[in-house]
PDB file of C-alpha atoms in Angstrom:
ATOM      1  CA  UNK Y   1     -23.638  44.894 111.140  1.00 41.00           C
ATOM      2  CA  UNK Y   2     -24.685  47.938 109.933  1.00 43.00           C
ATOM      3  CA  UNK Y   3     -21.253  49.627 109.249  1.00 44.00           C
ATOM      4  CA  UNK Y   4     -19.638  46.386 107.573  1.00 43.00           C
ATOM      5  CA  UNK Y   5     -23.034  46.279 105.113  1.00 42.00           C
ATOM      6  CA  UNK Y   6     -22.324  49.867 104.556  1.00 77.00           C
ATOM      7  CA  UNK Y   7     -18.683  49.472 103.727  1.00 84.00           C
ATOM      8  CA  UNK Y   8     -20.046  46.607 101.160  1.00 86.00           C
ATOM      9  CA  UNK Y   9     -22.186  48.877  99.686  1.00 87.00           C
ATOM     10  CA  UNK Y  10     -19.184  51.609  98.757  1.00 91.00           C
ATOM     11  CA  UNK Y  11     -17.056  48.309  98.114  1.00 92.00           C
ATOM     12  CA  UNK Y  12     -19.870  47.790  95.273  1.00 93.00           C
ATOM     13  CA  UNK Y  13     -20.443  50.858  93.992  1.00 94.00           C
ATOM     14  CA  UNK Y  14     -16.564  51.556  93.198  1.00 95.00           C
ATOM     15  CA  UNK Y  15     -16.463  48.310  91.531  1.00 96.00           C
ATOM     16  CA  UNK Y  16     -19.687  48.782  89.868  1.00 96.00           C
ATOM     17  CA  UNK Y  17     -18.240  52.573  88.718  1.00 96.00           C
ATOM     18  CA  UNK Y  18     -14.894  51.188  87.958  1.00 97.00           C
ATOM     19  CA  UNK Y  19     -15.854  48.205  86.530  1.00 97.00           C
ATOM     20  CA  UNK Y  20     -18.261  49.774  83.958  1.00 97.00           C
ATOM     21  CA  UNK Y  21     -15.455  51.715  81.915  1.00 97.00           C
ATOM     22  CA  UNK Y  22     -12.584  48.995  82.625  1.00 97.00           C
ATOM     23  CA  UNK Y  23     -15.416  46.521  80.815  1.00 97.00           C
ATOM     24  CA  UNK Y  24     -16.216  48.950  78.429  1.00 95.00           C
ATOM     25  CA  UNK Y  25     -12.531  49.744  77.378  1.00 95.00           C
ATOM     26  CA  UNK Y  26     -11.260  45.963  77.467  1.00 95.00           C
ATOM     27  CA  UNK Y  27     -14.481  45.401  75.289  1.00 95.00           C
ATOM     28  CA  UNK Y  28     -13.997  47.847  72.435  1.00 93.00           C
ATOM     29  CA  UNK Y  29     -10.290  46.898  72.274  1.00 94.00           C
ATOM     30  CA  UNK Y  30     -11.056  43.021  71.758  1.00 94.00           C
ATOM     31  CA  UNK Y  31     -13.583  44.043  68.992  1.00 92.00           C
ATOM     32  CA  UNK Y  32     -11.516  46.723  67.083  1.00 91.00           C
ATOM     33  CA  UNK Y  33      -8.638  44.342  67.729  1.00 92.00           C
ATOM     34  CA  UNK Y  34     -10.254  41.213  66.196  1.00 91.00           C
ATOM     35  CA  UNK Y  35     -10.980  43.607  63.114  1.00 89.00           C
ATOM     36  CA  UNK Y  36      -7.630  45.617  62.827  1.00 91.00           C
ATOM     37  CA  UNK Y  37      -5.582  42.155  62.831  1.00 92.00           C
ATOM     38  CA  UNK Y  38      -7.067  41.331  59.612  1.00 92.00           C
ATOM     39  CA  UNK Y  39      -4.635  43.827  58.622  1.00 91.00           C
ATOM     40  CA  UNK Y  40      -1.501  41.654  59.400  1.00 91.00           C
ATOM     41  CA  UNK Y  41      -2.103  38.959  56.336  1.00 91.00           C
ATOM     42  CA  UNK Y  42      -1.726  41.474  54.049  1.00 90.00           C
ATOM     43  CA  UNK Y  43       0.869  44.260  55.379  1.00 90.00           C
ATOM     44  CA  UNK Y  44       3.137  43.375  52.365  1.00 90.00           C
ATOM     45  CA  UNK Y  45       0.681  44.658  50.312  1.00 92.00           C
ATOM     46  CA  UNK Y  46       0.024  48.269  51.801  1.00 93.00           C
ATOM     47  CA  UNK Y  47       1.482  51.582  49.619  1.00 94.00           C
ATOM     48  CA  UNK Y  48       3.637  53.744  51.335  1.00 95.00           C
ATOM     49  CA  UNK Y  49       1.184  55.949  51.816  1.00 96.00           C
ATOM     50  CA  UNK Y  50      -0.733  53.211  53.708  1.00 95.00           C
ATOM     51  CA  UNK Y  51       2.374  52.575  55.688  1.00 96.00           C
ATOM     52  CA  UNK Y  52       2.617  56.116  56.806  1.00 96.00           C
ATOM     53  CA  UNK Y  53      -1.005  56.114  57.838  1.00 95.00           C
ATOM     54  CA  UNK Y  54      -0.698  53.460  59.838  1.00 95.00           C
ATOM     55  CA  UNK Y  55       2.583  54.826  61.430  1.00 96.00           C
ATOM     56  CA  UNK Y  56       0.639  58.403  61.980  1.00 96.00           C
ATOM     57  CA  UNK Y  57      -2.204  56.374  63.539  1.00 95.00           C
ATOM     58  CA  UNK Y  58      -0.269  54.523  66.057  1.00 95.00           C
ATOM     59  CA  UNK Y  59       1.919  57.626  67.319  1.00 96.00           C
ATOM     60  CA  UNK Y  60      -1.104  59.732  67.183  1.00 96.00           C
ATOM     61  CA  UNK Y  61      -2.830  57.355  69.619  1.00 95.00           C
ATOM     62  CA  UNK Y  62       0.368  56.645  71.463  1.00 95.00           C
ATOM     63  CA  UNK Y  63       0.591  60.334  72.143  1.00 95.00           C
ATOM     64  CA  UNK Y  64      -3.307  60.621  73.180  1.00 92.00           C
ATOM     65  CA  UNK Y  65      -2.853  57.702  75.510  1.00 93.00           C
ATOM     66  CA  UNK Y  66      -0.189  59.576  77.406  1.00 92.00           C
ATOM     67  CA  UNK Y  67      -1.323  62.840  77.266  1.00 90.00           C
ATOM     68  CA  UNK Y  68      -5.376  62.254  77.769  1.00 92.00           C
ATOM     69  CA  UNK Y  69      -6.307  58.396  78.348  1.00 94.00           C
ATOM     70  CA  UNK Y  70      -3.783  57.962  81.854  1.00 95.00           C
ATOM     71  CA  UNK Y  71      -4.753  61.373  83.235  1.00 95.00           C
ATOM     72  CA  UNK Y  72      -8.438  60.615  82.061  1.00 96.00           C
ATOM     73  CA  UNK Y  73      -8.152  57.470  84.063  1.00 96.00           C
ATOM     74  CA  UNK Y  74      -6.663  58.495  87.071  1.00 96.00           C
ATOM     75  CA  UNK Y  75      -9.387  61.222  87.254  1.00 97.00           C
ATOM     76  CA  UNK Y  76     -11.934  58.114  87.529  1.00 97.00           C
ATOM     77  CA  UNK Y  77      -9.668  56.508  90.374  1.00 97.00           C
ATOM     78  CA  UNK Y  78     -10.026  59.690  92.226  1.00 96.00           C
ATOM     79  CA  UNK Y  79     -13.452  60.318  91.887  1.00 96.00           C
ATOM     80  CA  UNK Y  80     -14.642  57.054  93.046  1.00 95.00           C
ATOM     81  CA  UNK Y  81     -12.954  57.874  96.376  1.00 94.00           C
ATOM     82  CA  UNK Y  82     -15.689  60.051  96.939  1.00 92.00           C
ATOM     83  CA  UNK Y  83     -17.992  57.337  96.760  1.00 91.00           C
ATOM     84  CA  UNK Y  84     -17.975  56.636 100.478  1.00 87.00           C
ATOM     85  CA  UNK Y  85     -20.720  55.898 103.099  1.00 82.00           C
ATOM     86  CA  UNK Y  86     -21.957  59.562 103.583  1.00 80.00           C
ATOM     87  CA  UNK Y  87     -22.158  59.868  99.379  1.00 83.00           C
ATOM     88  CA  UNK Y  88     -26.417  59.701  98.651  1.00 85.00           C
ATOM     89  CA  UNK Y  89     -27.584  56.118  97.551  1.00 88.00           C
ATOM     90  CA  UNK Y  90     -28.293  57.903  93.732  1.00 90.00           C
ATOM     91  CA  UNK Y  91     -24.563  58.905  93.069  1.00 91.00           C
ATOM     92  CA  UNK Y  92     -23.915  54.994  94.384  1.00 92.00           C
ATOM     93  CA  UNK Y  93     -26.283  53.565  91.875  1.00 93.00           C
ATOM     94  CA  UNK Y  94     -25.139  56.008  89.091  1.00 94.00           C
ATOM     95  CA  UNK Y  95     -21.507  55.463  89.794  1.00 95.00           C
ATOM     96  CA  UNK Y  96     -20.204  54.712  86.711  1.00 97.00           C
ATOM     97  CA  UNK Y  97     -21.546  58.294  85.659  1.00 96.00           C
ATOM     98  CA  UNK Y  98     -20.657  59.988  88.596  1.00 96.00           C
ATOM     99  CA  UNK Y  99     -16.766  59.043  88.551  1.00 96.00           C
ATOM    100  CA  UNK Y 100     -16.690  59.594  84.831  1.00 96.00           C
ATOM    101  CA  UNK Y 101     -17.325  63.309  85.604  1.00 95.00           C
ATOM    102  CA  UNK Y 102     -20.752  63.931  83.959  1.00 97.00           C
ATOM    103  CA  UNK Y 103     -22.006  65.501  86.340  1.00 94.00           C
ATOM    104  CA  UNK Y 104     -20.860  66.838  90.034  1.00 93.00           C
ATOM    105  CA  UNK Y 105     -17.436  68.047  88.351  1.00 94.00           C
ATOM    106  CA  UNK Y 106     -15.948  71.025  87.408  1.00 94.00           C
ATOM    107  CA  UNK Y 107     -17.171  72.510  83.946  1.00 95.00           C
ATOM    108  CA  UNK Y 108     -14.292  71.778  82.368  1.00 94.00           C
ATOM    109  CA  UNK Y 109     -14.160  68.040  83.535  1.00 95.00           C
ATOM    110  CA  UNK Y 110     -18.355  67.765  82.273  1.00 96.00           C
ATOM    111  CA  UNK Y 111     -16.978  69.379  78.818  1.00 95.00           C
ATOM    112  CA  UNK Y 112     -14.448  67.045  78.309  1.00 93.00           C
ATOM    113  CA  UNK Y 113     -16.791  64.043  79.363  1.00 94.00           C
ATOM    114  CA  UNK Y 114     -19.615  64.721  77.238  1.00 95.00           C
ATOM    115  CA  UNK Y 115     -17.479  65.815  74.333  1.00 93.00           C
ATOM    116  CA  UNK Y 116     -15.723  62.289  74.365  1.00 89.00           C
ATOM    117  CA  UNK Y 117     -18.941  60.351  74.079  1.00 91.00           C
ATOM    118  CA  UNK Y 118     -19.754  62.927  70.717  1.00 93.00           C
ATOM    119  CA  UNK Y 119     -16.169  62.311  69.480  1.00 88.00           C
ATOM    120  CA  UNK Y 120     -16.703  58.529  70.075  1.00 87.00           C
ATOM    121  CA  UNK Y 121     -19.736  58.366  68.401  1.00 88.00           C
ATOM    122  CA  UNK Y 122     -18.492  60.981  65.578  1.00 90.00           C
ATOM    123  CA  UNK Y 123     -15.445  58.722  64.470  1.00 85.00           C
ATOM    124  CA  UNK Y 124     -17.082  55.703  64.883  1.00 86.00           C
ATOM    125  CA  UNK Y 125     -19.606  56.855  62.370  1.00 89.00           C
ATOM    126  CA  UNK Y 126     -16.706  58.202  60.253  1.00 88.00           C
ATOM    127  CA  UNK Y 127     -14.492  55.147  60.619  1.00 89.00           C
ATOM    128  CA  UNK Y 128     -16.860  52.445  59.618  1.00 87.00           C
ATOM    129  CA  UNK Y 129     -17.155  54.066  56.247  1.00 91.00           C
ATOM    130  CA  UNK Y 130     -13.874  53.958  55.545  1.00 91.00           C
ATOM    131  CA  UNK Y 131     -12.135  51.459  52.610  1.00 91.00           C
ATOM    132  CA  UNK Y 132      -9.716  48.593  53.767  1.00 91.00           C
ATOM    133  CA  UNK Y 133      -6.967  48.872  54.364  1.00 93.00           C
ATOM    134  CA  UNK Y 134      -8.127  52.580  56.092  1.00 94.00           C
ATOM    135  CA  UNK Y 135     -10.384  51.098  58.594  1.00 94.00           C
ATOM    136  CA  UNK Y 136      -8.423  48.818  60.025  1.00 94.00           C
ATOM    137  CA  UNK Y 137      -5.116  51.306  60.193  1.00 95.00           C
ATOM    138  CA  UNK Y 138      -7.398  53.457  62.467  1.00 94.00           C
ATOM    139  CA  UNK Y 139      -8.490  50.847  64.317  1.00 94.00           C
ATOM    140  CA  UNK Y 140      -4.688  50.016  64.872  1.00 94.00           C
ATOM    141  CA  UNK Y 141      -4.194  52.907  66.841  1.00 94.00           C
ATOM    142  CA  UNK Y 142      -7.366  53.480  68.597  1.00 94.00           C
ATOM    143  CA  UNK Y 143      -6.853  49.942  70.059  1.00 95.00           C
ATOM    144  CA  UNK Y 144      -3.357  50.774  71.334  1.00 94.00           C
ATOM    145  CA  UNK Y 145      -5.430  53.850  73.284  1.00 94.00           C
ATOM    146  CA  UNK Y 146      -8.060  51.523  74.567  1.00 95.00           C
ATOM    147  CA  UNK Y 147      -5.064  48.832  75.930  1.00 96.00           C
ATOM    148  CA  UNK Y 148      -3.359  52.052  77.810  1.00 96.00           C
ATOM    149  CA  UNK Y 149      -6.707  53.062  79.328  1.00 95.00           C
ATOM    150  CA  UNK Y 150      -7.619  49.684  80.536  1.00 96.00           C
ATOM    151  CA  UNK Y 151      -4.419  48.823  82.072  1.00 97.00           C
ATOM    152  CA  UNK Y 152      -3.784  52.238  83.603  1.00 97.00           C
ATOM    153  CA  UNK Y 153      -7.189  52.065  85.393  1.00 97.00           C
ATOM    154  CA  UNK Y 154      -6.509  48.617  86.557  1.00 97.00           C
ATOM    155  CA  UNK Y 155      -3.027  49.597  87.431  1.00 97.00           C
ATOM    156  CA  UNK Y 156      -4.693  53.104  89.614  1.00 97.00           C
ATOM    157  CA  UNK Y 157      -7.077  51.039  90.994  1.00 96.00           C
ATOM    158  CA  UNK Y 158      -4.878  48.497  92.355  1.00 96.00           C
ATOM    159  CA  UNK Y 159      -2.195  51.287  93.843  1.00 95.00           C
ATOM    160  CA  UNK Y 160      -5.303  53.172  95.341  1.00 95.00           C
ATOM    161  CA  UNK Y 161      -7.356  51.356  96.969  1.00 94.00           C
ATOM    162  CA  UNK Y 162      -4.614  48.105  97.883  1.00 92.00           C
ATOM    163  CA  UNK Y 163      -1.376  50.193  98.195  1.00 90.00           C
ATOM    164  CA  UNK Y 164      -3.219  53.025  99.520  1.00 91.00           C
ATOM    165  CA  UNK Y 165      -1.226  55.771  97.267  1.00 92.00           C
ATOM    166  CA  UNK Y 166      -4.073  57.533  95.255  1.00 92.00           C
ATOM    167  CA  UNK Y 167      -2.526  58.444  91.722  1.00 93.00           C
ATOM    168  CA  UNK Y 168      -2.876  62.238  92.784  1.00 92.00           C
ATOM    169  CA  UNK Y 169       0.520  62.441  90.374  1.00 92.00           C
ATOM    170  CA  UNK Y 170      -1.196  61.499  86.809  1.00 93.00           C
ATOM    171  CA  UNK Y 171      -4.726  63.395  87.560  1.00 93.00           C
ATOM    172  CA  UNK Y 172      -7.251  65.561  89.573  1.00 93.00           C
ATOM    173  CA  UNK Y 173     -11.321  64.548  90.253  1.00 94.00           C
ATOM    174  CA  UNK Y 174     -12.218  67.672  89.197  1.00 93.00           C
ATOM    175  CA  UNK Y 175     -14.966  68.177  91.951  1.00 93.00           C
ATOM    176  CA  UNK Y 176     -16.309  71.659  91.903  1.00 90.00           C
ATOM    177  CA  UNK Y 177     -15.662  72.062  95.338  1.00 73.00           C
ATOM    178  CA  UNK Y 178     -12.147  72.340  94.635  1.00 49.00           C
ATOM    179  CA  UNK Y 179     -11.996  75.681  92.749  1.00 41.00           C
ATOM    180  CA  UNK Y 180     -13.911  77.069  95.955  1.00 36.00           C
ATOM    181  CA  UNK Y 181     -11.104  75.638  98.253  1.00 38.00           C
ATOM    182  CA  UNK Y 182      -8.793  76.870  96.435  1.00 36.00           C
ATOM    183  CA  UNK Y 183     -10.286  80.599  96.321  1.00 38.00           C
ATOM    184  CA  UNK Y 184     -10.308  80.135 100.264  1.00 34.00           C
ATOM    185  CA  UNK Y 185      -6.514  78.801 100.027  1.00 30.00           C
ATOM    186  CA  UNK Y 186      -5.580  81.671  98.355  1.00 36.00           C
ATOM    187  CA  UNK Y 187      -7.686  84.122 100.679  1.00 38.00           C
ATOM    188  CA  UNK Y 188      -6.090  83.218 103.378  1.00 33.00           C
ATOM    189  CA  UNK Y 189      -2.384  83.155 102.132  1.00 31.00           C
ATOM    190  CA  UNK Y 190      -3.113  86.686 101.227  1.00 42.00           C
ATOM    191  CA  UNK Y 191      -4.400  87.773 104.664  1.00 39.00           C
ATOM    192  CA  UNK Y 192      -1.893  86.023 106.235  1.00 35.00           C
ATOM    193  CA  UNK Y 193       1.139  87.823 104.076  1.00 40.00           C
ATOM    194  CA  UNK Y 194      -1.007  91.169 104.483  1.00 45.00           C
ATOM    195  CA  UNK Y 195      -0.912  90.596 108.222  1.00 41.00           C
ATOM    196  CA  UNK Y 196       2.915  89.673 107.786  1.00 38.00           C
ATOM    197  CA  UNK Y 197       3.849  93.143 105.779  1.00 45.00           C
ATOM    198  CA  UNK Y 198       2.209  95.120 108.474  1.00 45.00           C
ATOM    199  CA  UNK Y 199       3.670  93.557 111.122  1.00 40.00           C
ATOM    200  CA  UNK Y 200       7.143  94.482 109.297  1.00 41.00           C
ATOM    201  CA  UNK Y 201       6.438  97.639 108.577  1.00 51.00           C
ATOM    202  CA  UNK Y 202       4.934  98.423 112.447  1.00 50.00           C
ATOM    203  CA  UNK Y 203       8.932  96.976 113.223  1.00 47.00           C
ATOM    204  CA  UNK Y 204      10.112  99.290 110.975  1.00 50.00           C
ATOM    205  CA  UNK Y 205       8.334 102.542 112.096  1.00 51.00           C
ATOM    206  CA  UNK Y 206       9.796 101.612 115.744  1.00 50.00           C
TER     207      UNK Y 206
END
């Protein structure tokens, strides 16, 4: 009884830590959404200059989705792996920060977390004094990012944990641990090619 409740409990905390930023994504894309179609109506009215800021927005965000939001995403499938029945009951119940990588992560992986929430809350702020059409254009694109985040965690999710193929492909969880096994890795390649070279060059002598 007590293994299955455990294995309920990690069954809830990935879902809880999961769950949070697939919400929170599929949110903020219905809301920007619902605002950036009020665009539609009146696209035959937009400059060319508006027209080229709304084509700049969408590749821009295209390009961010690929490059940042599926390997951003598959860096949360990956970390919430580690939330297993040894994990302490506090990383459990702060899941959706621990697999977002603010804290127990590389420095590079904290960085990039905490630097997302300022650049969120510095556009946002930016953004929402913007004129229409200008608004909504931005909104355009940053929905197309949230849509590619959403369905690429879903999409991890579902080949992780039902498929059993963790998306190792599109991302790394960026534990700190890893740059120390890594150093070790590398250690022992080197003693094991020094060892190698001598053993050659013993051969050699004979």
């Amino acid at each position: 009884a007590g293994g299955r409740l455990c294995t309920c409990c990690v069954i809830l905390s990935r879902t809880w830590g999961l769950g949070f930023w697939i919400i929170l994504l599929a949110k903020s894309a219905i809301d920007l959404s619902t605002r950036s179609l009020t665009l539609l109506p009146k696209l035959s009215e937009l400059t060319s200059s508006q027209w080229i800021g709304l084509s700049c927005s969408i590749i821009f965000f295209v390009f961010c989705a690929y490059r940042c939001m599926l390997s951003w995403s598959a860096c949360l499938v990956l970390r919430s792996l580690a939330l297993d029945a040894e994990r302490g009951i506090l990383h459990h119940i702060l899941a959706p920060v621990f697999v977002g990588g603010f804290y127990h992560a590389t420095v590079c992986r904290m960085v990039k977390a905490f630097g997302l929430v300022i650049f969120i809350v510095a556009i946002g702020i930016v953004v929402s004094r913007l004129a229409f059409p200008w608004r909504e254009i931005v909104d355009a694109g940053v929905v197309v990012n949230l849509v590619v985040g959403t369905l690429a965690l879903c999409t991890f999710s579902t080949t992780t944990y039902y498929q059993q193929q963790p998306c190792h492909r599109w991302g790394k969880p960026d534990f700190p641990q890893e740059k120390t096994s890594v150093r070790s890795m590398d250690t022992a390649v080197g003693m094991e090619n020094g060892r190698t070279e001598a053993l050659v060059s013993s051969q050699q002598a004979h």
